[in-house]
Amino acid sequence: MMRGGTLRMLIWVSSALYLICASLGFDPVDNFLIDCGSSTNQTVGDRVFVADESYSTVLSTPEKIFVNTNSNFSSSSIDLALYQTARIFNGVSRYTFPIRKQGRHWVRLYFSPFVQNSYNLSKAKFSVSAQTFTLLKDYQIEGGFLIKEYLLNITSSTLILTFTPSPNSFAFVNALEVILLPDELIPENARTIGLKKTDQSLSQLALQTHVRVNMGNETVSPQNDTLWRFWDSDYWYLKHNGLATFVSKKEAVKFSGSPTKYIAPSSVYGTATMLDTAKETRMIANLTWFFDVDPGFEYLVRFHFCDVISPHAQPVHVILKVFINDLSVSDSLDLTNLTSNVLGRPYFMDVIMRASDSPRMKVSVGSHSTDGGYVYPITFLNGLEIMKISNSRSSLDVSSTTSSKMKVGVIVGLAVGLFLVIVLAIVVFLLYRRRRQAHSIHSKSEDVMVNAVEGKDYNGTAMFSVSKIGYRFPLAAIQEATENFSENLLIGVGGFGKVYKGVLRDNTKVAVKRGAPQSKQGLVEFQTEIEMLSQFRHRHLVSLIGYCDEKDELIIIYEYMENGSLKNHLYESDLPCLSWRKRLEICIGAAKGLHYLHTSSEKTIIHRDVKSANILLDGNLMVKVADFGLSKNGPEIDQTHVSTAVKGSFGYLDPEYLTRQQLTEKSDVYSFGVVMFEVLCGRPVIDPSLSREEVSLVEWAMKRLQNGKLEEIVDPRLAGQVKPDSLRKFGDIAAKCLAERGVDRPTVGDVLWNLESVLQLEGNDGRSDHASPVNHLETSTVSTAELSMASLGDIAGVSMSKVFAQMVREDMR
Ligand SMILES: *[C@@H]1O[C@H](CO)[C@@H](O)[C@H](O)[C@H]1NC(C)=O
Ligand SMILES: *[C@@H]1O[C@H](CO)[C@@H](O)[C@H](O)[C@H]1NC(C)=O
Ligand SMILES: *[C@@H]1O[C@H](CO)[C@@H](O)[C@H](O)[C@H]1NC(C)=O
Ligand SMILES: *[C@@H]1O[C@H](CO)[C@@H](O)[C@H](O)[C@H]1NC(C)=O
Ligand SMILES: *[C@@H]1O[C@H](CO)[C@@H](O)[C@H](O)[C@H]1NC(C)=O
Ligand SMILES: *[C@@H]1O[C@H](CO)[C@@H](O)[C@H](O)[C@H]1NC(C)=O
Ligand SMILES: *[C@@H]1O[C@H](CO)[C@@H](O)[C@H](O)[C@H]1NC(C)=O
Ligand SMILES: *[C@@H]1O[C@H](CO)[C@@H](O)[C@H](O)[C@H]1NC(C)=O
């Protein structure tokens, strides 16, 4: 690791373009910067490393030996100039720095071995100690450019730094720094994990910076750091699983009070590595980094967080899970609360733990998102520091861990390794088998669908081909119907593309869903949706009128649903209020549509995106379920679930599906239960503007239901309309749909039957009510009605940033 680090440092140094930076404002009281072996001062960024001679009074050494490389580093970069000279110590040598202010000090040692005259610095072998701490023991530097950074709390008036050559060898150093740091840098409040509480406080121990990483794939140079620290890019440590993406928004960082910019600069807090929510809508994967560590030591691990990601218009709750070596550091790190609801406010967390016997430390961050509630399911990290803590022998050197333990370690390591290889082989074999099975299931289902679509002439070799289905429209006809995709006719925008209102030549009104060009995600969903729609004809399912795949266009044409989505009628619009009876009828209609999907064919079809925005109303307020882009064939007879990547809309997702990725038709039942509460309460599923306990409709409603106070949350506009009996029954059905485990939920058929009986409880009154809002609705021509066929940006009814909008749907791979 160290060598890798050095190499990267070199790459960085030689490729960096330095601007002479304005000082970032820190002016340490104790500030010794020495360009060892040099007789001239060396300027590095905004600091001057003073010629070695100037510090001759603080050093006691048997002999003054300066060496100089022949290579001219100054031509490549200013910073390497420090490595051009070195001081040699041929006997025990001691720096005694006068300390003006007690507290944490950095001791930074610069090393780069070169060959000069009779000295081959690669052959140097030596120990270094500071006060009573061993920093290096019989250490040999193989090559490259190395900075060793130590942190000590100096409680006396001098800091004594001793270089001791090993027998028959010598010591050297190219440059060194001793700097007083702000007191706040290492607070005493670190949590310990899996360790017995020791009586020694951290302030009495020495620390060594093991690795310091800036997330977001960017290196931060010492010139851009408030304390001249080097932050390596996390690129080298990140587990590259294709799910990570990088964010840089330095201007969004807002320092106020603690932590200060000395903890980490905005170039660290302002960049993050985050789970790519477009690719990982499951919201449950982890981001993982691996670091080499020295087994046997304890480490102080510092996590830096700063939410520069959430859309500022919509602060939502961010709760993270943090792990080290698979141990939970925090199960629910409520960042929003910890930063007092201020977006862009930094936060850091210190954890002390012992490295396991493995020389690798695994750090993972995930989102605490499975409660389907008010949590903003993003996962990110801004920075990470791993500091080694001096051991019981006051040493930071690896050689101070016993060698017999090392041998045992090797043997255990070998055994574990062999075991892992075997396990891996078994896993690979099983995966391979499963994949083959999954593959054969998949192609079988494809056959069925293509057959259904194309009729009997299917020859068994063609893959899905849209062009063979009927209803194909020429592009020109669609252009005519939509006035060449006029923005005036736009009625919705979603993940797939835009939805326009159109009028065909025979005066049929249609909804035209036009896929965004070259959207691969679109293509698969386009095909799925056409497959599904052409298979089914049902009063309560939106029907397909045609499609177009001319040129690069992917267009689906549906019947036009004059009255838009159920959601629009429930809240956030000035449409007239739907009566309780009408709401029940709509629920029943939607349940019938779903019931048909689940039961009409040999294979269950799971809708996967049941939500109020996908329940549409035509001119007669007839209900139709729409948006089959995510639908999937249900489990085979002998299986109980389909294992698949989680897709669907945030707030409606079945928790069981979310955690176990097992899809059954009961996932639709869960989402339907959410819709039922939406219908009852007339509010969005997630409303971040409400108080914390009310943010999630499901949590809030379930709590009220359990307390027997459901009537308190009924849509106020329904006052007096809902009979207590029917309310109780309706609430009970919805609650059953929301059962934690799929097996405990009713089928849509049961739900349907129960809803019918609720409607009966309501009796016939209200039907003849002329002032009923239903009639208002029926007479009003809602020309602006939004047909949100693919209203994907409307999770929780708020228009979230692109990031969040994409989160709900991922491309179907
Ligand atoms: C180097 O800088 C120090 C302090 O800034 C100054 O006292 C000294 O004269 C300088 N030495 C040389 C050789 O320029
Ligand atoms: C090193 O290179 C720089 C720039 O090319 C030059 O100004 C300087 O005199 C050189 N130094 C030595 C010691 O050759
Ligand atoms: C310097 O020492 C290193 C390590 O012992 C050795 O590999 C290298 O060849 C030596 N270089 C010279 C020029 O002697
Ligand atoms: C340094 O140690 C002293 C004595 O243990 C303690 O009072 C002080 O707070 C420590 N300073 C820091 C910055 O940790
Ligand atoms: C991340 O950094 C690496 C190494 O510097 C670079 O090769 C890669 O292109 C960067 N990736 C992105 C997405 O910026
Ligand atoms: C360092 O700062 C300079 C100027 O302020 C800027 O151009 C550069 O991008 C910064 N580099 C990093 C890694 O932040
Ligand atoms: C995230 O990491 C933790 C600890 O390593 C692990 O228990 C959990 O299963 C991981 N989650 C996922 C989705 O891989
Ligand atoms: C954070 O949570 C605590 C305890 O639940 C609460 O007292 C406090 O008000 C919360 N702070 C913010 C800013 O939400």
PDB file of N, CA, C and O in Angstrom, residues 451-480:
ATOM      1  N   ASN A 451     -45.342 -15.415 -29.049  1.00  0.00           N
ATOM      2  CA  ASN A 451     -46.437 -16.182 -29.637  1.00  0.00           C
ATOM      3  C   ASN A 451     -47.756 -15.445 -29.510  1.00  0.00           C
ATOM      4  O   ASN A 451     -48.508 -15.325 -30.461  1.00  0.00           O
ATOM      5  N   ALA A 452     -47.976 -14.973 -28.299  1.00  0.00           N
ATOM      6  CA  ALA A 452     -49.236 -14.277 -28.056  1.00  0.00           C
ATOM      7  C   ALA A 452     -49.355 -13.069 -28.960  1.00  0.00           C
ATOM      8  O   ALA A 452     -50.416 -12.741 -29.457  1.00  0.00           O
ATOM      9  N   VAL A 453     -48.233 -12.438 -29.175  1.00  0.00           N
ATOM     10  CA  VAL A 453     -48.257 -11.208 -29.942  1.00  0.00           C
ATOM     11  C   VAL A 453     -48.364 -11.488 -31.438  1.00  0.00           C
ATOM     12  O   VAL A 453     -49.096 -10.836 -32.154  1.00  0.00           O
ATOM     13  N   GLU A 454     -47.637 -12.472 -31.870  1.00  0.00           N
ATOM     14  CA  GLU A 454     -47.534 -12.650 -33.314  1.00  0.00           C
ATOM     15  C   GLU A 454     -48.461 -13.709 -33.890  1.00  0.00           C
ATOM     16  O   GLU A 454     -48.542 -13.876 -35.096  1.00  0.00           O
ATOM     17  N   GLY A 455     -49.107 -14.431 -33.031  1.00  0.00           N
ATOM     18  CA  GLY A 455     -50.005 -15.481 -33.526  1.00  0.00           C
ATOM     19  C   GLY A 455     -49.240 -16.729 -33.887  1.00  0.00           C
ATOM     20  O   GLY A 455     -48.096 -16.919 -33.506  1.00  0.00           O
ATOM     21  N   LYS A 456     -49.889 -17.571 -34.639  1.00  0.00           N
ATOM     22  CA  LYS A 456     -49.385 -18.927 -34.834  1.00  0.00           C
ATOM     23  C   LYS A 456     -48.195 -19.026 -35.780  1.00  0.00           C
ATOM     24  O   LYS A 456     -47.504 -20.008 -35.822  1.00  0.00           O
ATOM     25  N   ASP A 457     -47.987 -18.001 -36.581  1.00  0.00           N
ATOM     26  CA  ASP A 457     -46.928 -18.131 -37.567  1.00  0.00           C
ATOM     27  C   ASP A 457     -45.516 -17.935 -36.998  1.00  0.00           C
ATOM     28  O   ASP A 457     -44.548 -17.878 -37.726  1.00  0.00           O
ATOM     29  N   TYR A 458     -45.473 -17.812 -35.690  1.00  0.00           N
ATOM     30  CA  TYR A 458     -44.161 -17.653 -35.042  1.00  0.00           C
ATOM     31  C   TYR A 458     -43.299 -18.879 -35.321  1.00  0.00           C
ATOM     32  O   TYR A 458     -43.681 -20.008 -35.060  1.00  0.00           O
ATOM     33  N   ASN A 459     -42.138 -18.661 -35.857  1.00  0.00           N
ATOM     34  CA  ASN A 459     -41.333 -19.806 -36.275  1.00  0.00           C
ATOM     35  C   ASN A 459     -40.319 -20.253 -35.239  1.00  0.00           C
ATOM     36  O   ASN A 459     -39.547 -21.174 -35.474  1.00  0.00           O
ATOM     37  N   GLY A 460     -40.336 -19.624 -34.099  1.00  0.00           N
ATOM     38  CA  GLY A 460     -39.504 -20.119 -33.016  1.00  0.00           C
ATOM     39  C   GLY A 460     -38.059 -19.658 -33.048  1.00  0.00           C
ATOM     40  O   GLY A 460     -37.304 -19.951 -32.151  1.00  0.00           O
ATOM     41  N   THR A 461     -37.672 -18.926 -34.071  1.00  0.00           N
ATOM     42  CA  THR A 461     -36.288 -18.477 -34.088  1.00  0.00           C
ATOM     43  C   THR A 461     -36.161 -16.975 -33.857  1.00  0.00           C
ATOM     44  O   THR A 461     -35.198 -16.517 -33.274  1.00  0.00           O
ATOM     45  N   ALA A 462     -37.159 -16.244 -34.293  1.00  0.00           N
ATOM     46  CA  ALA A 462     -37.045 -14.792 -34.188  1.00  0.00           C
ATOM     47  C   ALA A 462     -37.041 -14.351 -32.738  1.00  0.00           C
ATOM     48  O   ALA A 462     -37.757 -14.894 -31.912  1.00  0.00           O
ATOM     49  N   MET A 463     -36.241 -13.380 -32.446  1.00  0.00           N
ATOM     50  CA  MET A 463     -36.310 -12.744 -31.146  1.00  0.00           C
ATOM     51  C   MET A 463     -37.503 -11.803 -31.193  1.00  0.00           C
ATOM     52  O   MET A 463     -38.133 -11.629 -32.222  1.00  0.00           O
ATOM     53  N   PHE A 464     -37.748 -11.160 -30.073  1.00  0.00           N
ATOM     54  CA  PHE A 464     -38.883 -10.241 -30.062  1.00  0.00           C
ATOM     55  C   PHE A 464     -38.711  -9.220 -31.185  1.00  0.00           C
ATOM     56  O   PHE A 464     -37.681  -8.608 -31.326  1.00  0.00           O
ATOM     57  N   SER A 465     -39.724  -9.074 -31.967  1.00  0.00           N
ATOM     58  CA  SER A 465     -39.635  -8.087 -33.019  1.00  0.00           C
ATOM     59  C   SER A 465     -40.903  -7.255 -33.039  1.00  0.00           C
ATOM     60  O   SER A 465     -41.978  -7.740 -33.354  1.00  0.00           O
ATOM     61  N   VAL A 466     -40.756  -6.017 -32.680  1.00  0.00           N
ATOM     62  CA  VAL A 466     -41.895  -5.129 -32.590  1.00  0.00           C
ATOM     63  C   VAL A 466     -42.613  -5.044 -33.931  1.00  0.00           C
ATOM     64  O   VAL A 466     -43.819  -4.989 -34.014  1.00  0.00           O
ATOM     65  N   SER A 467     -41.838  -5.076 -34.987  1.00  0.00           N
ATOM     66  CA  SER A 467     -42.415  -4.802 -36.300  1.00  0.00           C
ATOM     67  C   SER A 467     -43.429  -5.857 -36.733  1.00  0.00           C
ATOM     68  O   SER A 467     -44.181  -5.642 -37.667  1.00  0.00           O
ATOM     69  N   LYS A 468     -43.445  -6.989 -36.080  1.00  0.00           N
ATOM     70  CA  LYS A 468     -44.367  -8.029 -36.515  1.00  0.00           C
ATOM     71  C   LYS A 468     -45.746  -7.915 -35.882  1.00  0.00           C
ATOM     72  O   LYS A 468     -46.657  -8.638 -36.237  1.00  0.00           O
ATOM     73  N   ILE A 469     -45.864  -7.011 -34.899  1.00  0.00           N
ATOM     74  CA  ILE A 469     -47.163  -6.861 -34.253  1.00  0.00           C
ATOM     75  C   ILE A 469     -48.010  -5.928 -35.101  1.00  0.00           C
ATOM     76  O   ILE A 469     -47.494  -5.108 -35.853  1.00  0.00           O
ATOM     77  N   GLY A 470     -49.305  -6.039 -34.970  1.00  0.00           N
ATOM     78  CA  GLY A 470     -50.194  -5.136 -35.697  1.00  0.00           C
ATOM     79  C   GLY A 470     -50.125  -3.734 -35.133  1.00  0.00           C
ATOM     80  O   GLY A 470     -49.214  -3.410 -34.375  1.00  0.00           O
ATOM     81  N   TYR A 471     -51.029  -2.913 -35.451  1.00  0.00           N
ATOM     82  CA  TYR A 471     -51.161  -1.558 -34.928  1.00  0.00           C
ATOM     83  C   TYR A 471     -49.967  -0.667 -35.229  1.00  0.00           C
ATOM     84  O   TYR A 471     -49.710   0.277 -34.527  1.00  0.00           O
ATOM     85  N   ARG A 472     -49.211  -1.006 -36.231  1.00  0.00           N
ATOM     86  CA  ARG A 472     -48.038  -0.165 -36.452  1.00  0.00           C
ATOM     87  C   ARG A 472     -48.440   1.104 -37.203  1.00  0.00           C
ATOM     88  O   ARG A 472     -49.069   1.027 -38.246  1.00  0.00           O
ATOM     89  N   PHE A 473     -48.061   2.228 -36.641  1.00  0.00           N
ATOM     90  CA  PHE A 473     -48.428   3.509 -37.241  1.00  0.00           C
ATOM     91  C   PHE A 473     -47.234   4.115 -37.960  1.00  0.00           C
ATOM     92  O   PHE A 473     -46.123   4.037 -37.462  1.00  0.00           O
ATOM     93  N   PRO A 474     -47.489   4.754 -39.091  1.00  0.00           N
ATOM     94  CA  PRO A 474     -46.390   5.505 -39.704  1.00  0.00           C
ATOM     95  C   PRO A 474     -46.087   6.736 -38.862  1.00  0.00           C
ATOM     96  O   PRO A 474     -46.996   7.330 -38.266  1.00  0.00           O
ATOM     97  N   LEU A 475     -44.835   7.121 -38.839  1.00  0.00           N
ATOM     98  CA  LEU A 475     -44.422   8.278 -38.049  1.00  0.00           C
ATOM     99  C   LEU A 475     -45.181   9.526 -38.486  1.00  0.00           C
ATOM    100  O   LEU A 475     -45.595  10.343 -37.661  1.00  0.00           O
ATOM    101  N   ALA A 476     -45.390   9.634 -39.776  1.00  0.00           N
ATOM    102  CA  ALA A 476     -46.070  10.824 -40.304  1.00  0.00           C
ATOM    103  C   ALA A 476     -47.447  10.998 -39.667  1.00  0.00           C
ATOM    104  O   ALA A 476     -47.839  12.125 -39.323  1.00  0.00           O
ATOM    105  N   ALA A 477     -48.154   9.878 -39.465  1.00  0.00           N
ATOM    106  CA  ALA A 477     -49.491   9.966 -38.876  1.00  0.00           C
ATOM    107  C   ALA A 477     -49.416  10.487 -37.447  1.00  0.00           C
ATOM    108  O   ALA A 477     -50.277  11.244 -36.989  1.00  0.00           O
ATOM    109  N   ILE A 478     -48.382  10.090 -36.763  1.00  0.00           N
ATOM    110  CA  ILE A 478     -48.243  10.525 -35.367  1.00  0.00           C
ATOM    111  C   ILE A 478     -47.821  11.987 -35.314  1.00  0.00           C
ATOM    112  O   ILE A 478     -48.299  12.761 -34.485  1.00  0.00           O
ATOM    113  N   GLN A 479     -46.970  12.345 -36.244  1.00  0.00           N
ATOM    114  CA  GLN A 479     -46.543  13.752 -36.289  1.00  0.00           C
ATOM    115  C   GLN A 479     -47.761  14.640 -36.553  1.00  0.00           C
ATOM    116  O   GLN A 479     -47.916  15.697 -35.943  1.00  0.00           O
ATOM    117  N   GLU A 480     -48.615  14.155 -37.428  1.00  0.00           N
ATOM    118  CA  GLU A 480     -49.810  14.914 -37.740  1.00  0.00           C
ATOM    119  C   GLU A 480     -50.717  15.012 -36.506  1.00  0.00           C
ATOM    120  O   GLU A 480     -51.197  16.085 -36.146  1.00  0.00           O
TER     121      GLU A 480
END
